[in-house]
mmCIF file of C-alpha atoms in Angstrom:
data_model
loop_
_atom_site.group_PDB
_atom_site.id
_atom_site.type_symbol
_atom_site.label_atom_id
_atom_site.label_comp_id
_atom_site.label_asym_id
_atom_site.label_seq_id
_atom_site.Cartn_x
_atom_site.Cartn_y
_atom_site.Cartn_z
ATOM 1 C CA MET A 251 76.572 150.056 65.486
ATOM 2 C CA LEU A 252 75.060 146.734 64.383
ATOM 3 C CA VAL A 253 77.112 143.704 65.447
ATOM 4 C CA GLY A 254 76.562 140.012 64.846
ATOM 5 C CA VAL A 255 77.630 136.929 62.934
ATOM 6 C CA ARG A 256 78.035 137.200 59.175
ATOM 7 C CA ARG A 257 74.915 136.946 57.014
ATOM 8 C CA CYS A 258 72.480 137.326 59.913
ATOM 9 C CA GLY A 259 70.819 140.416 58.403
ATOM 10 C CA LYS A 260 72.836 143.476 59.499
ATOM 11 C CA SER A 261 73.177 144.885 55.978
ATOM 12 C CA THR A 262 69.486 144.323 55.305
ATOM 13 C CA ILE A 263 68.559 146.277 58.429
ATOM 14 C CA MET A 264 70.713 149.185 57.268
ATOM 15 C CA GLN A 265 69.150 149.019 53.809
ATOM 16 C CA LEU A 266 65.677 149.172 55.341
ATOM 17 C CA PHE A 267 66.679 152.263 57.312
ATOM 18 C CA ARG A 268 68.074 153.929 54.182
ATOM 19 C CA GLU A 269 64.769 153.271 52.436
ATOM 20 C CA TYR A 270 62.943 154.761 55.411
ATOM 21 C CA LEU A 271 65.050 157.936 55.158
ATOM 22 C CA LYS A 272 63.932 158.357 51.549
ATOM 23 C CA THR A 273 60.329 158.485 52.732
ATOM 24 C CA GLU A 274 61.369 161.299 55.098
ATOM 25 C CA ASP A 275 62.589 163.430 52.158
ATOM 26 C CA ILE A 276 66.282 162.867 52.894
ATOM 27 C CA SER A 277 68.079 163.695 49.631
ATOM 28 C CA GLU A 278 70.918 161.740 47.992
ATOM 29 C CA ASN A 279 73.548 164.293 49.050
ATOM 30 C CA GLN A 280 72.666 163.628 52.665
ATOM 31 C CA THR A 281 73.589 159.934 52.636
ATOM 32 C CA VAL A 282 76.611 157.809 51.758
ATOM 33 C CA SER A 283 76.750 154.023 51.858
ATOM 34 C CA LEU A 284 79.844 151.833 51.521
ATOM 35 C CA ASN A 285 80.382 148.100 51.938
ATOM 36 C CA PHE A 286 84.030 147.338 52.619
ATOM 37 C CA GLU A 287 83.763 143.841 51.229
ATOM 38 C CA ASP A 288 82.852 145.163 47.774
ATOM 39 C CA PHE A 289 85.812 145.010 45.418
ATOM 40 C CA GLU A 290 85.576 148.660 44.355
ATOM 41 C CA ASN A 291 86.024 149.779 47.968
ATOM 42 C CA ARG A 292 89.194 147.798 48.648
ATOM 43 C CA LYS A 293 91.253 150.892 47.810
ATOM 44 C CA PHE A 294 90.017 152.519 51.015
ATOM 45 C CA LEU A 295 90.964 149.704 53.404
ATOM 46 C CA ASN A 296 94.497 151.022 53.962
ATOM 47 C CA ASP A 297 93.923 154.681 53.146
ATOM 48 C CA ILE A 298 91.799 156.342 55.806
ATOM 49 C CA ASP A 299 92.436 159.848 54.452
ATOM 50 C CA SER A 300 91.074 159.000 51.006
ATOM 51 C CA LEU A 301 88.095 157.311 52.609
ATOM 52 C CA TYR A 302 87.337 160.373 54.718
ATOM 53 C CA TYR A 303 87.394 162.806 51.790
ATOM 54 C CA HIS A 304 85.518 160.395 49.543
ATOM 55 C CA ILE A 305 82.666 160.483 52.053
ATOM 56 C CA VAL A 306 82.552 164.122 53.131
ATOM 57 C CA ASN A 307 82.855 165.397 49.554
ATOM 58 C CA GLN A 308 79.547 163.708 48.705
ATOM 59 C CA LEU A 309 77.631 165.264 51.600
ATOM 60 C CA ASP A 310 75.822 168.532 52.062
ATOM 61 C CA LEU A 311 77.040 169.203 55.595
ATOM 62 C CA SER A 312 74.598 172.097 56.025
ATOM 63 C CA LYS A 313 71.911 169.456 56.536
ATOM 64 C CA PRO A 314 71.683 166.343 58.712
ATOM 65 C CA CYS A 315 73.721 163.605 57.006
ATOM 66 C CA TYR A 316 73.794 159.831 57.339
ATOM 67 C CA VAL A 317 76.814 157.615 56.657
ATOM 68 C CA PHE A 318 76.403 153.824 56.379
ATOM 69 C CA LEU A 319 79.560 151.703 56.585
ATOM 70 C CA ASP A 320 79.244 147.932 56.195
ATOM 71 C CA GLU A 321 81.885 145.554 57.668
ATOM 72 C CA VAL A 322 84.000 148.431 58.939
ATOM 73 C CA GLN A 323 86.348 146.093 60.831
ATOM 74 C CA ASN A 324 88.123 145.587 57.485
ATOM 75 C CA VAL A 325 89.331 149.218 57.462
ATOM 76 C CA LYS A 326 92.731 149.571 59.086
ATOM 77 C CA GLU A 327 93.089 152.483 61.512
ATOM 78 C CA PHE A 328 89.439 153.439 61.219
ATOM 79 C CA ASP A 329 89.202 155.856 64.124
ATOM 80 C CA GLY A 330 85.738 157.351 64.188
ATOM 81 C CA LEU A 331 86.560 160.431 62.100
ATOM 82 C CA PHE A 332 82.922 160.707 61.191
ATOM 83 C CA VAL A 333 81.759 161.348 64.726
ATOM 84 C CA LYS A 334 81.182 165.049 64.202
ATOM 85 C CA PRO A 335 78.233 167.472 64.230
ATOM 86 C CA ASN A 336 75.524 166.918 61.622
ATOM 87 C CA ILE A 337 76.672 163.407 60.707
ATOM 88 C CA ASP A 338 75.108 160.238 62.029
ATOM 89 C CA VAL A 339 77.272 157.194 61.376
ATOM 90 C CA TYR A 340 75.809 153.683 61.159
ATOM 91 C CA ILE A 341 78.292 150.827 60.991
ATOM 92 C CA THR A 342 78.134 147.026 60.972
ATOM 93 C CA GLY A 343 80.734 144.552 62.140
ATOM 94 C CA SER A 344 81.027 140.773 62.111
ATOM 95 C CA ASN A 345 83.742 140.570 64.732
ATOM 96 C CA ALA A 346 83.746 141.668 68.369
ATOM 97 C CA TYR A 347 87.286 142.922 67.775
ATOM 98 C CA LEU A 348 85.540 146.032 66.473
ATOM 99 C CA LEU A 349 84.370 146.916 69.991
ATOM 100 C CA SER A 350 87.604 146.032 71.773
ATOM 101 C CA SER A 351 89.874 147.842 69.312
ATOM 102 C CA GLU A 352 91.006 151.449 69.340
ATOM 103 C CA LEU A 353 87.740 152.388 67.622
ATOM 104 C CA GLY A 354 85.737 151.057 70.542
ATOM 105 C CA THR A 355 87.903 153.069 72.932
ATOM 106 C CA LEU A 356 87.584 156.289 70.927
ATOM 107 C CA LEU A 357 83.810 155.963 70.662
ATOM 108 C CA THR A 358 83.206 155.042 74.305
ATOM 109 C CA GLY A 359 80.023 156.747 75.435
ATOM 110 C CA ARG A 360 79.251 157.991 71.928
ATOM 111 C CA TYR A 361 77.722 154.959 70.276
ATOM 112 C CA ILE A 362 74.976 152.429 70.774
ATOM 113 C CA SER A 363 75.829 148.800 70.059
ATOM 114 C CA ILE A 364 72.838 146.814 68.771
ATOM 115 C CA PRO A 365 73.284 143.025 68.604
ATOM 116 C CA VAL A 366 71.748 141.303 65.588
ATOM 117 C CA TYR A 367 70.944 137.592 65.707
ATOM 118 C CA PRO A 368 69.644 135.073 63.163
ATOM 119 C CA LEU A 369 65.867 134.872 62.860
ATOM 120 C CA SER A 370 63.840 134.071 65.951
ATOM 121 C CA PHE A 371 61.241 131.332 65.574
ATOM 122 C CA LYS A 372 58.501 133.971 65.388
ATOM 123 C CA GLU A 373 60.369 135.744 62.572
ATOM 124 C CA TYR A 374 61.129 132.411 60.894
ATOM 125 C CA ILE A 375 57.510 131.255 60.638
ATOM 126 C CA SER A 376 56.438 134.635 59.248
ATOM 127 C CA ALA A 377 57.964 133.464 55.955
ATOM 128 C CA PHE A 378 55.473 130.581 55.681
ATOM 129 C CA GLU A 379 51.864 130.992 54.599
ATOM 130 C CA ASP A 380 50.799 127.651 56.075
ATOM 131 C CA LYS A 381 51.312 127.740 59.847
ATOM 132 C CA SER A 382 48.880 124.940 60.691
ATOM 133 C CA ARG A 383 51.697 122.580 61.742
ATOM 134 C CA LEU A 384 53.886 124.664 64.023
ATOM 135 C CA ASP A 385 55.458 121.485 65.399
ATOM 136 C CA LEU A 386 56.844 120.594 61.957
ATOM 137 C CA LEU A 387 58.096 124.125 61.364
ATOM 138 C CA PHE A 388 59.798 124.056 64.766
ATOM 139 C CA THR A 389 61.502 120.753 63.922
ATOM 140 C CA ARG A 390 62.824 122.307 60.732
ATOM 141 C CA TYR A 391 63.970 125.377 62.691
ATOM 142 C CA LEU A 392 65.824 123.154 65.184
ATOM 143 C CA GLN A 393 67.634 121.424 62.342
ATOM 144 C CA ASN A 394 68.336 124.293 59.954
ATOM 145 C CA GLY A 395 68.555 127.290 62.262
ATOM 146 C CA GLY A 396 67.488 130.812 61.414
ATOM 147 C CA MET A 397 70.003 132.311 58.980
ATOM 148 C CA PRO A 398 67.741 134.458 56.760
ATOM 149 C CA GLY A 399 69.141 133.423 53.378
ATOM 150 C CA MET A 400 68.094 129.799 53.736
ATOM 151 C CA LEU A 401 64.414 130.741 53.455
ATOM 152 C CA GLU A 402 64.999 131.384 49.762
ATOM 153 C CA LEU A 403 66.600 127.964 49.179
ATOM 154 C CA PRO A 404 65.231 124.455 48.640
ATOM 155 C CA LEU A 405 65.898 122.117 51.572
ATOM 156 C CA ASN A 406 68.629 120.187 49.730
ATOM 157 C CA GLN A 407 70.749 123.345 49.372
ATOM 158 C CA ILE A 408 70.618 124.602 52.971
ATOM 159 C CA GLU A 409 73.499 122.481 54.246
ATOM 160 C CA LYS A 410 75.844 123.776 51.518
ATOM 161 C CA TYR A 411 74.661 127.338 52.190
ATOM 162 C CA LEU A 412 75.526 127.058 55.895
ATOM 163 C CA GLN A 413 78.882 125.433 55.169
ATOM 164 C CA ASP A 414 79.703 128.353 52.867
ATOM 165 C CA ILE A 415 78.765 130.849 55.591
ATOM 166 C CA TYR A 416 81.046 129.074 58.070
ATOM 167 C CA ASN A 417 83.928 129.089 55.563
ATOM 168 C CA ASP A 418 83.341 132.806 55.045
ATOM 169 C CA ILE A 419 83.467 133.427 58.800
ATOM 170 C CA ALA A 420 86.582 131.284 59.230
ATOM 171 C CA GLN A 421 88.527 132.956 56.433
ATOM 172 C CA LYS A 422 87.422 136.578 56.909
ATOM 173 C CA ASP A 423 86.889 136.872 60.669
ATOM 174 C CA ILE A 424 89.144 134.241 62.228
ATOM 175 C CA PHE A 425 92.133 133.052 60.203
ATOM 176 C CA ILE A 426 92.850 136.520 58.811
ATOM 177 C CA ARG A 427 93.299 137.842 62.378
ATOM 178 C CA HIS A 428 95.072 134.851 63.891
ATOM 179 C CA ILE A 429 98.062 132.855 62.700
ATOM 180 C CA TRP A 430 97.846 129.252 63.829
ATOM 181 C CA TYR A 431 100.104 126.374 62.943
ATOM 182 C CA LYS A 432 97.320 123.903 62.242
ATOM 183 C CA GLU A 433 93.923 125.063 61.027
ATOM 184 C CA GLY A 434 92.806 121.447 61.256
ATOM 185 C CA ASN A 435 93.134 121.635 65.039
ATOM 186 C CA PHE A 436 90.827 124.639 65.080
ATOM 187 C CA GLU A 437 88.248 122.718 63.059
ATOM 188 C CA ARG A 438 88.423 119.803 65.525
ATOM 189 C CA VAL A 439 87.861 122.115 68.503
ATOM 190 C CA LEU A 440 84.941 123.750 66.668
ATOM 191 C CA GLU A 441 83.364 120.340 66.066
ATOM 192 C CA PHE A 442 83.825 119.464 69.732
ATOM 193 C CA MET A 443 82.118 122.718 70.746
ATOM 194 C CA LEU A 444 79.146 122.073 68.457
ATOM 195 C CA ASP A 445 78.860 118.532 69.782
ATOM 196 C CA ASN A 446 78.857 119.762 73.398
ATOM 197 C CA ILE A 447 76.459 122.709 73.283
ATOM 198 C CA GLY A 448 75.183 123.600 76.729
ATOM 199 C CA SER A 449 77.820 121.535 78.571
ATOM 200 C CA GLN A 450 80.184 123.005 81.138
ATOM 201 C CA LEU A 451 83.493 123.462 79.325
ATOM 202 C CA SER A 452 86.972 124.795 79.957
ATOM 203 C CA SER A 453 90.114 124.931 77.828
ATOM 204 C CA SER A 454 91.843 122.329 79.995
ATOM 205 C CA LYS A 455 88.839 119.980 79.852
ATOM 206 C CA ILE A 456 88.649 120.207 76.055
ATOM 207 C CA SER A 457 92.414 119.680 75.818
ATOM 208 C CA ASN A 458 92.242 116.527 77.949
ATOM 209 C CA VAL A 459 89.341 115.050 75.943
ATOM 210 C CA LEU A 460 91.053 115.689 72.620
ATOM 211 C CA LYS A 461 94.351 114.337 73.936
ATOM 212 C CA ASN A 462 92.616 111.065 74.774
ATOM 213 C CA GLU A 463 91.413 110.974 71.158
ATOM 214 C CA GLY A 464 94.964 111.422 69.877
ATOM 215 C CA ASN A 465 94.749 115.180 69.232
ATOM 216 C CA SER A 466 97.374 116.894 71.367
ATOM 217 C CA ILE A 467 96.408 120.569 71.631
ATOM 218 C CA SER A 468 97.528 122.731 74.552
ATOM 219 C CA TYR A 469 94.876 124.442 76.625
ATOM 220 C CA HIS A 470 96.518 127.802 75.819
ATOM 221 C CA THR A 471 95.909 127.176 72.117
ATOM 222 C CA ILE A 472 92.341 126.062 72.783
ATOM 223 C CA ASP A 473 91.787 129.220 74.805
ATOM 224 C CA ASN A 474 92.843 131.231 71.746
ATOM 225 C CA TYR A 475 90.452 129.220 69.582
ATOM 226 C CA LEU A 476 87.530 129.827 71.948
ATOM 227 C CA ASN A 477 88.244 133.564 72.060
ATOM 228 C CA ALA A 478 88.328 133.669 68.252
ATOM 229 C CA MET A 479 85.011 131.806 67.996
ATOM 230 C CA THR A 480 83.269 134.177 70.394
ATOM 231 C CA GLU A 481 84.830 137.227 68.727
ATOM 232 C CA ALA A 482 83.345 136.063 65.412
ATOM 233 C CA TYR A 483 79.943 135.515 67.116
ATOM 234 C CA LEU A 484 79.968 131.806 66.292
ATOM 235 C CA PHE A 485 79.487 131.075 69.997
ATOM 236 C CA TYR A 486 78.394 132.933 73.108
ATOM 237 C CA LYS A 487 80.115 132.210 76.415
ATOM 238 C CA VAL A 488 77.687 132.245 79.350
ATOM 239 C CA SER A 489 78.962 132.850 82.874
ATOM 240 C CA ARG A 490 77.624 131.162 86.018
ATOM 241 C CA TYR A 491 75.754 133.183 88.617
ATOM 242 C CA ASP A 492 75.547 132.145 92.265
ATOM 243 C CA ILE A 493 71.911 132.870 93.137
ATOM 244 C CA LYS A 494 72.469 132.662 96.886
ATOM 245 C CA GLY A 495 75.706 134.645 96.967
ATOM 246 C CA LYS A 496 74.535 137.006 94.208
ATOM 247 C CA ASN A 497 77.886 137.036 92.428
ATOM 248 C CA LEU A 498 79.407 135.782 89.180
ATOM 249 C CA LEU A 499 81.603 132.674 89.239
ATOM 250 C CA ARG A 500 84.759 132.334 87.171
ATOM 251 C CA THR A 501 84.562 128.628 86.357
ATOM 252 C CA GLN A 502 82.412 126.114 84.483
ATOM 253 C CA GLU A 503 81.043 128.439 81.823
ATOM 254 C CA LYS A 504 78.850 127.138 79.023
ATOM 255 C CA TYR A 505 78.870 127.881 75.316
ATOM 256 C CA TYR A 506 75.910 128.150 72.948
ATOM 257 C CA THR A 507 76.135 128.518 69.181
ATOM 258 C CA VAL A 508 74.672 131.497 67.342
ATOM 259 C CA ASP A 509 72.722 129.183 65.021
ATOM 260 C CA LEU A 510 71.885 125.498 65.330
ATOM 261 C CA GLY A 511 72.029 125.100 61.562
ATOM 262 C CA PHE A 512 75.820 125.078 61.810
ATOM 263 C CA LYS A 513 75.648 121.982 64.009
ATOM 264 C CA GLU A 514 73.982 119.804 61.404
ATOM 265 C CA ALA A 515 75.824 121.387 58.470
ATOM 266 C CA LEU A 516 79.274 120.793 59.997
ATOM 267 C CA LEU A 517 78.698 117.607 62.016
ATOM 268 C CA GLY A 518 75.994 115.818 60.046
ATOM 269 C CA LYS A 519 72.509 114.623 60.978
ATOM 270 C CA THR A 520 73.731 111.794 63.214
ATOM 271 C CA LYS A 521 75.404 114.302 65.550
ATOM 272 C CA ASN A 522 72.397 116.611 65.760
ATOM 273 C CA THR A 523 70.246 114.435 68.007
ATOM 274 C CA ASP A 524 70.867 116.005 71.427
ATOM 275 C CA PHE A 525 67.386 117.499 71.492
ATOM 276 C CA GLY A 526 67.565 118.717 75.093
ATOM 277 C CA HIS A 527 70.680 120.841 74.624
ATOM 278 C CA ASN A 528 69.494 121.986 71.186
ATOM 279 C CA LEU A 529 66.306 123.221 72.822
ATOM 280 C CA GLU A 530 68.385 124.998 75.476
ATOM 281 C CA ASN A 531 70.262 126.756 72.682
ATOM 282 C CA ILE A 532 67.021 128.021 71.136
ATOM 283 C CA VAL A 533 65.810 129.306 74.514
ATOM 284 C CA PHE A 534 69.173 130.957 75.264
ATOM 285 C CA LEU A 535 69.127 132.948 72.024
ATOM 286 C CA GLU A 536 65.544 134.029 72.617
ATOM 287 C CA LEU A 537 66.416 135.151 76.141
ATOM 288 C CA LEU A 538 69.281 137.201 74.698
ATOM 289 C CA ARG A 539 66.877 138.897 72.312
ATOM 290 C CA ARG A 540 64.448 139.784 75.112
ATOM 291 C CA ASN A 541 66.591 140.607 78.133
ATOM 292 C CA ARG A 542 69.484 142.638 79.422
ATOM 293 C CA ARG A 543 71.656 139.788 80.754
ATOM 294 C CA VAL A 544 71.583 135.987 80.685
ATOM 295 C CA TYR A 545 73.558 133.626 82.934
ATOM 296 C CA ILE A 546 73.493 129.993 83.972
ATOM 297 C CA GLY A 547 72.592 129.676 87.637
ATOM 298 C CA LYS A 548 73.948 127.888 90.693
ATOM 299 C CA ALA A 549 71.474 127.028 93.453
ATOM 300 C CA ASP A 550 73.387 125.249 96.224
ATOM 301 C CA ARG A 551 74.766 122.163 94.436
ATOM 302 C CA THR A 552 72.208 122.205 91.636
ATOM 303 C CA GLU A 553 72.039 124.164 88.404
ATOM 304 C CA VAL A 554 69.363 126.475 87.045
ATOM 305 C CA ASP A 555 69.540 126.505 83.253
ATOM 306 C CA PHE A 556 69.174 130.267 82.938
ATOM 307 C CA VAL A 557 69.140 133.229 85.290
ATOM 308 C CA VAL A 558 67.934 136.370 83.555
ATOM 309 C CA MET A 559 68.034 140.056 84.382
ATOM 310 C CA THR A 560 65.130 141.602 82.513
ATOM 311 C CA ASN A 561 65.220 145.020 80.883
ATOM 312 C CA GLU A 562 63.261 146.301 83.885
ATOM 313 C CA GLY A 563 65.978 145.074 86.269
ATOM 314 C CA ASP A 564 64.000 142.116 87.648
ATOM 315 C CA TRP A 565 65.378 138.585 87.994
ATOM 316 C CA GLU A 566 63.760 135.491 86.459
ATOM 317 C CA TYR A 567 64.704 131.808 86.421
ATOM 318 C CA PHE A 568 64.238 129.254 83.618
ATOM 319 C CA GLN A 569 64.560 125.489 83.368
ATOM 320 C CA VAL A 570 64.474 123.813 79.940
ATOM 321 C CA ALA A 571 63.656 120.156 79.257
ATOM 322 C CA TRP A 572 62.386 118.333 76.193
ATOM 323 C CA SER A 573 59.720 116.618 78.295
ATOM 324 C CA THR A 574 58.883 116.304 81.983
ATOM 325 C CA ARG A 575 56.069 113.792 81.694
ATOM 326 C CA GLU A 576 58.129 111.235 83.588
ATOM 327 C CA GLU A 577 57.864 111.973 87.298
ATOM 328 C CA SER A 578 61.596 111.567 87.938
ATOM 329 C CA THR A 579 62.424 114.105 85.213
ATOM 330 C CA PHE A 580 59.842 116.555 86.541
ATOM 331 C CA GLU A 581 61.246 116.289 90.073
ATOM 332 C CA ARG A 582 64.805 116.784 88.790
ATOM 333 C CA GLU A 583 63.848 119.960 86.943
ATOM 334 C CA MET A 584 61.869 121.294 89.929
ATOM 335 C CA ARG A 585 64.608 120.676 92.481
ATOM 336 C CA PRO A 586 66.768 123.741 91.662
ATOM 337 C CA PHE A 587 63.698 126.011 91.730
ATOM 338 C CA GLU A 588 62.730 124.737 95.164
ATOM 339 C CA LEU A 589 66.202 125.554 96.539
ATOM 340 C CA ILE A 590 65.906 129.219 95.572
ATOM 341 C CA LYS A 591 64.747 131.242 98.567
ATOM 342 C CA ASP A 592 63.513 134.399 96.828
ATOM 343 C CA TYR A 593 60.155 134.950 95.116
ATOM 344 C CA ASN A 594 61.253 135.853 91.600
ATOM 345 C CA LYS A 595 59.387 134.381 88.621
ATOM 346 C CA ARG A 596 60.262 130.785 87.673
ATOM 347 C CA THR A 597 59.378 129.108 84.385
ATOM 348 C CA LEU A 598 59.769 125.527 83.180
ATOM 349 C CA LEU A 599 59.879 125.299 79.373
ATOM 350 C CA THR A 600 59.200 121.968 77.658
ATOM 351 C CA MET A 601 57.920 120.515 74.412
ATOM 352 C CA ASP A 602 55.029 118.842 76.230
ATOM 353 C CA VAL A 603 51.736 119.681 74.487
ATOM 354 C CA GLU A 604 49.412 120.555 77.326
ATOM 355 C CA PRO A 605 47.769 123.656 78.787
ATOM 356 C CA GLU A 606 49.975 126.052 80.713
ATOM 357 C CA SER A 607 50.023 124.998 84.365
ATOM 358 C CA SER A 608 51.411 126.077 87.725
ATOM 359 C CA TYR A 609 53.129 124.045 90.445
ATOM 360 C CA LYS A 610 54.105 125.781 93.706
ATOM 361 C CA GLY A 611 54.133 129.073 91.825
ATOM 362 C CA ILE A 612 56.298 127.669 89.015
ATOM 363 C CA GLN A 613 54.829 128.069 85.528
ATOM 364 C CA LYS A 614 55.139 125.173 83.092
ATOM 365 C CA VAL A 615 54.883 126.489 79.529
ATOM 366 C CA ASN A 616 55.186 124.919 76.089
ATOM 367 C CA VAL A 617 58.323 126.226 74.375
ATOM 368 C CA ILE A 618 56.629 126.978 71.048
ATOM 369 C CA ASP A 619 53.885 128.966 72.798
ATOM 370 C CA TRP A 620 56.526 130.877 74.770
ATOM 371 C CA LEU A 621 58.567 131.666 71.653
ATOM 372 C CA LEU A 622 55.504 133.104 69.921
ATOM 373 C CA LYS A 623 54.126 135.119 72.829
ATOM 374 C CA ARG A 624 55.857 138.371 71.968
#
């Protein structure tokens, strides 16, 4: 099961796997592929029986068979009928509702969920022949994000492309599942979220700020908006982890967007100048790609930007800053590390162009170098 925001590449990954199967001598009567956003497949959205027979009648069930279903969250009452001997089912979804619905319950223990994200910086630069100015490519990546389709567009069309993707997400993954009195209020909360990436937020805090601006929205409504945004993979909510107490905290979570391109496309260039938090967002997404779990950390009364459980079960700590060349900034970023009493790996990531260095066992690494290491 491939899950992730719309247009991030899930369908392309499935297409690549179908092409791989052809090289393994898998015949046409061993595979079926359907995209439930194609017009000709709309007839199956409310008729699960017809869908089932349409698929199995095309397969030679005496051999291993492969069924590919794109955007399966659009099918009402889809209940995993294809989980049976000799059939492997590969599905994509653009809404986390897919995993929390009855389908997720029926398939518990019988599926693997693979998150798909927009392009990493390493994947992004692979599309460019000239990599002599990585700093310029990184600046473009910070501004435009990593949605794959933009690499085929001229720069003056990227903003419209990202706006269209957002509208697609809003209409197909959010408003179709939720009935709200004022869609304009949702848009205002979304803008607030994009403008406050990496800040500690709560529904009541957002409600109070917007109320002071003349937008009266209850915190219950905002809570619904935030849940819808995370369900559609527009944002990821990151919990706080008490390093000393070794337990998760239930307050002061942070939110990071799935792609920074949405920030500039929906807010404009003048709002996309918080370089420190933008850099945090890039690092957060990369940590998600590489590790099992990612949290924000609490060390006494200070904050560690990210606490990570690696795939090997080890813990690591990360601080992110645009630059620490000023002594006061360097000391501020080091302070949380120094309060941690264990000996787990600690890394300070910055945009400073200098050789990798170590201070009291803490590694200072250039962000671009770190992003390209593996």
